């Protein structure tokens, strides 16, 4: 007797946005898809090296170029692309590059997200340009990727999957994070609506809603003492890892996940148990 083996990913092509950070959900998803047999286009915003965190600088990290090398080391083809998910022309160019390199696309993972920072203030103190930046990356970006790549999936007629990386915050609706909360709640709305529109073409659309995950984007929480407070809220007693999110994403792309669509799935160690 053999255990569960995921199928339907071997020989397919995935696009993962926001996959350039060394300690990140995007990198983990890209690598796990490659291990499952997919060729992967990985995008990043083109961060200048001076903005890399210390661990990336020490490792000689090179953003999406380094992730592409890891994918190739796993035996799959990779395409690293600097891309702005909030710009329609940039997204259309990404599709053209992906098709030119691989000849097809099957899975879209919308993971790119605006960095935490000046958006973590009350609404009445929120700078309008900061609000616009967060919504542009976190919601307009997945909309453009889903619109443009979704049409390609429909035209190709091979089915496929779109996986949106949302957040538990889009359900818990906490204070002092209104732009982020609104963007992630909106992403869950986009997920459910689009799933009903394109399911007839064999295309699934789902969202993953991570809780507290150990990535470079939340490194400051480990420094200011908030880590222990957050950890105490997690029934399973540990923070999430990039791989925890990646394994769920791979499952949603597989044949074994082919009857799941329109869902926003909590991945939070039991922090939130309500829908």
Coordinates of C-alpha atoms in Angstrom, one line a residue, residues 3-272:
X3 CA 0.4 6.8 0.5
X4 CA -1.1 9.8 -1.2
X5 CA 0.9 11.1 -4.1
X6 CA 0.0 14.4 -5.6
X7 CA -0.5 14.4 -9.4
X8 CA -1.3 16.8 -12.1
X9 CA 1.7 19.2 -11.5
X10 CA 4.5 17.3 -13.4
X11 CA 5.3 19.1 -16.6
X12 CA 3.0 22.1 -15.9
X13 CA 4.0 25.7 -15.5
X14 CA 3.5 28.0 -12.5
X15 CA 3.9 31.7 -12.0
X16 CA 4.6 32.8 -8.4
X17 CA 4.7 36.6 -7.7
X18 CA 6.6 38.1 -4.8
X19 CA 9.0 35.2 -4.6
X20 CA 12.4 37.0 -4.3
X21 CA 12.9 37.1 -0.5
X22 CA 15.1 34.4 1.1
X23 CA 12.8 33.9 4.1
X24 CA 9.4 34.1 2.5
X25 CA 6.2 32.4 1.6
X26 CA 6.7 33.0 -2.1
X27 CA 10.1 31.4 -2.3
X28 CA 8.8 28.3 -0.4
X29 CA 5.8 28.0 -2.8
X30 CA 8.0 28.3 -5.9
X31 CA 10.4 25.6 -4.6
X32 CA 7.7 23.2 -3.6
X33 CA 6.0 23.5 -7.0
X34 CA 9.3 22.8 -8.6
X35 CA 9.8 19.7 -6.4
X36 CA 6.3 18.5 -7.5
X37 CA 7.4 18.8 -11.1
X38 CA 6.5 22.2 -12.3
X39 CA 8.6 24.7 -14.2
X40 CA 8.3 28.1 -12.5
X41 CA 8.4 31.8 -13.4
X42 CA 9.3 33.8 -10.3
X43 CA 8.8 37.5 -9.9
X44 CA 10.1 40.2 -7.6
X45 CA 10.0 43.9 -7.5
X46 CA 13.6 44.4 -8.2
X47 CA 14.7 45.4 -4.7
X48 CA 18.1 47.2 -4.6
X49 CA 20.7 45.2 -2.7
X50 CA 21.1 47.9 -0.1
X51 CA 17.5 47.1 1.0
X52 CA 18.2 43.4 1.6
X53 CA 18.0 42.3 5.2
X54 CA 21.3 41.3 6.9
X55 CA 20.8 37.6 6.5
X56 CA 20.3 38.0 2.7
X57 CA 23.4 40.2 2.5
X58 CA 25.4 37.6 4.4
X59 CA 24.3 34.8 2.1
X60 CA 25.0 36.8 -1.1
X61 CA 21.4 36.6 -2.0
X62 CA 20.3 37.9 -5.4
X63 CA 16.5 38.0 -5.1
X64 CA 14.6 36.1 -7.8
X65 CA 17.9 35.1 -9.5
X66 CA 18.8 33.0 -6.4
X67 CA 15.3 31.4 -6.3
X68 CA 15.6 30.5 -10.0
X69 CA 18.9 28.8 -9.3
X70 CA 17.3 26.7 -6.5
X71 CA 14.5 25.7 -8.9
X72 CA 17.0 24.6 -11.5
X73 CA 18.9 22.7 -8.8
X74 CA 15.7 20.8 -8.2
X75 CA 15.7 19.7 -11.8
X76 CA 13.1 22.2 -13.2
X77 CA 13.3 25.2 -15.5
X78 CA 13.0 28.7 -14.0
X79 CA 12.3 32.1 -15.3
X80 CA 13.2 35.0 -13.0
X81 CA 11.4 38.3 -13.9
X82 CA 11.4 41.7 -12.3
X83 CA 7.7 42.7 -12.5
X84 CA 5.3 45.2 -11.1
X85 CA 2.1 43.4 -10.4
X86 CA 0.2 46.6 -10.1
X87 CA 1.0 47.7 -13.6
X88 CA -1.1 46.3 -16.4
X89 CA 1.6 46.5 -19.1
X90 CA 4.1 44.8 -16.8
X91 CA 1.7 42.0 -16.1
X92 CA 1.0 41.5 -19.8
X93 CA 4.8 41.4 -20.5
X94 CA 5.1 38.8 -17.7
X95 CA 2.6 36.6 -19.6
X96 CA 4.4 37.1 -22.9
X97 CA 7.8 36.2 -21.3
X98 CA 6.3 33.1 -19.6
X99 CA 4.7 31.8 -22.8
X100 CA 7.9 32.5 -24.8
X101 CA 10.0 30.6 -22.3
X102 CA 7.6 27.7 -21.4
X103 CA 4.9 27.7 -24.1
X104 CA 2.1 27.4 -21.5
X105 CA 0.9 28.5 -18.1
X106 CA -1.2 26.4 -15.7
X107 CA -1.0 27.8 -12.1
X108 CA -0.9 31.4 -10.9
X109 CA 0.1 32.1 -7.3
X110 CA -0.6 35.7 -6.3
X111 CA 1.7 36.2 -3.4
X112 CA 3.3 39.7 -3.9
X113 CA 2.5 42.0 -1.0
X114 CA 3.3 45.5 0.1
X115 CA 5.8 45.7 2.9
X116 CA 4.6 46.4 6.4
X117 CA 5.4 49.9 7.6
X118 CA 3.7 53.3 7.6
X119 CA 0.3 51.6 6.9
X120 CA 0.1 50.3 10.5
X121 CA -1.7 53.3 11.9
X122 CA -5.4 54.3 12.6
X123 CA -7.5 55.2 9.6
X124 CA -7.6 58.8 10.5
X125 CA -3.8 59.0 10.4
X126 CA -3.4 56.9 7.2
X127 CA -1.6 58.8 4.5
X128 CA -3.6 58.5 1.3
X129 CA -0.5 57.5 -0.8
X130 CA 0.3 54.7 1.7
X131 CA -3.3 53.4 1.5
X132 CA -3.0 53.5 -2.3
X133 CA 0.3 51.6 -2.4
X134 CA -1.0 48.8 -0.2
X135 CA -4.2 48.4 -2.2
X136 CA -2.3 48.6 -5.5
X137 CA 0.0 45.7 -4.7
X138 CA -2.2 43.6 -2.5
X139 CA -5.5 43.8 -4.4
X140 CA -5.0 45.5 -7.8
X141 CA -2.0 43.2 -8.4
X142 CA -3.9 39.9 -7.9
X143 CA -6.8 41.4 -10.0
X144 CA -4.5 42.2 -12.9
X145 CA -2.8 38.8 -12.7
X146 CA -6.1 37.0 -12.4
X147 CA -7.6 39.0 -15.3
X148 CA -4.7 38.6 -17.7
X149 CA -3.5 35.2 -16.9
X150 CA -7.0 34.0 -16.2
X151 CA -7.9 34.8 -19.8
X152 CA -4.9 32.8 -21.0
X153 CA -6.1 29.8 -18.9
X154 CA -9.5 30.1 -20.5
X155 CA -8.1 30.4 -24.0
X156 CA -5.8 27.4 -23.5
X157 CA -8.6 25.2 -22.4
X158 CA -6.5 23.0 -20.1
X159 CA -8.1 24.1 -16.8
X160 CA -5.7 25.3 -14.1
X161 CA -5.6 27.0 -10.7
X162 CA -5.2 30.4 -9.2
X163 CA -4.1 30.6 -5.6
X164 CA -4.3 33.9 -3.8
X165 CA -2.2 34.4 -0.7
X166 CA -4.5 36.4 1.5
X167 CA -4.2 36.7 5.3
X168 CA -6.1 35.8 8.5
X169 CA -6.2 39.6 9.0
X170 CA -8.8 39.7 6.2
X171 CA -11.2 37.8 8.5
X172 CA -10.2 39.0 12.0
X173 CA -10.3 42.7 10.8
X174 CA -8.0 44.0 13.5
X175 CA -7.2 47.7 14.2
X176 CA -4.3 49.9 13.0
X177 CA -3.9 47.9 9.8
X178 CA -6.9 49.1 7.8
X179 CA -5.2 49.2 4.4
X180 CA -3.8 45.7 4.8
X181 CA -7.1 44.3 6.2
X182 CA -9.2 45.9 3.5
X183 CA -6.8 44.5 0.8
X184 CA -6.9 41.0 2.1
X185 CA -10.7 41.0 2.7
X186 CA -11.1 42.3 -0.8
X187 CA -8.8 39.5 -2.1
X188 CA -11.0 36.9 -0.5
X189 CA -14.0 38.6 -2.2
X190 CA -12.2 38.5 -5.6
X191 CA -11.4 34.8 -5.0
X192 CA -15.0 33.8 -4.3
X193 CA -16.5 35.8 -7.1
X194 CA -14.0 34.7 -9.8
X195 CA -14.3 31.1 -8.8
X196 CA -17.9 31.2 -9.8
X197 CA -17.1 32.9 -13.1
X198 CA -14.5 30.6 -14.5
X199 CA -15.2 27.2 -12.8
X200 CA -17.0 26.2 -16.0
X201 CA -13.6 26.2 -17.7
X202 CA -12.1 23.8 -15.2
X203 CA -10.2 26.6 -13.4
X204 CA -10.1 26.7 -9.6
X205 CA -9.7 29.9 -7.6
X206 CA -8.8 29.7 -3.9
X207 CA -7.2 31.8 -1.3
X208 CA -4.9 30.8 1.6
X209 CA -5.2 32.9 4.7
X210 CA -2.0 32.5 6.8
X211 CA -1.7 33.5 10.4
X212 CA 1.6 34.4 12.0
X213 CA 4.3 33.1 9.7
X214 CA 8.1 33.5 10.3
X215 CA 9.3 35.5 7.3
X216 CA 11.6 38.5 6.8
X217 CA 8.5 40.7 6.5
X218 CA 7.7 40.3 10.2
X219 CA 11.2 40.3 11.5
X220 CA 10.5 43.4 13.6
X221 CA 7.9 41.5 15.6
X222 CA 10.7 39.2 16.8
X223 CA 12.7 42.1 18.1
X224 CA 10.1 44.3 19.9
X225 CA 8.7 41.6 22.2
X226 CA 5.4 41.0 20.4
X227 CA 6.6 37.5 19.3
X228 CA 5.7 35.9 22.6
X229 CA 2.3 37.6 22.7
X230 CA 1.4 36.3 19.3
X231 CA 2.8 32.8 20.0
X232 CA 0.6 32.5 23.0
X233 CA -2.5 32.9 20.8
X234 CA -1.6 29.9 18.7
X235 CA -3.0 26.6 20.0
X236 CA -0.5 24.5 18.2
X237 CA 2.3 26.3 20.0
X238 CA 4.5 27.4 17.1
X239 CA 4.6 30.0 14.3
X240 CA 4.0 29.0 10.8
X241 CA 6.8 28.4 8.2
X242 CA 6.8 29.2 4.6
X243 CA 6.6 25.5 3.8
X244 CA 3.3 25.2 5.7
X245 CA 1.7 27.6 3.3
X246 CA 3.6 26.1 0.3
X247 CA 2.3 22.6 0.9
X248 CA -1.3 23.8 0.9
X249 CA -0.7 25.8 -2.3
X250 CA 0.7 22.8 -4.1
X251 CA -2.2 20.7 -3.0
X252 CA -4.7 23.2 -4.4
X253 CA -2.8 23.1 -7.8
X254 CA -2.8 19.3 -7.8
X255 CA -5.4 16.8 -9.2
X256 CA -6.2 15.8 -5.6
X257 CA -7.3 19.4 -5.0
X258 CA -9.4 19.5 -8.1
X259 CA -12.8 19.8 -6.3
X260 CA -11.8 22.8 -4.1
X261 CA -12.7 26.2 -5.4
X262 CA -14.0 29.5 -4.1
X263 CA -12.5 28.9 -0.7
X264 CA -10.5 31.1 1.7
X265 CA -8.7 28.6 3.9
X266 CA -7.2 29.5 7.3
X267 CA -3.6 28.3 7.9
X268 CA -3.0 29.5 11.4
X269 CA -2.2 26.7 13.8
X270 CA -5.8 26.9 15.2
X271 CA -5.7 30.6 16.0
X272 CA -9.1 31.2 14.3

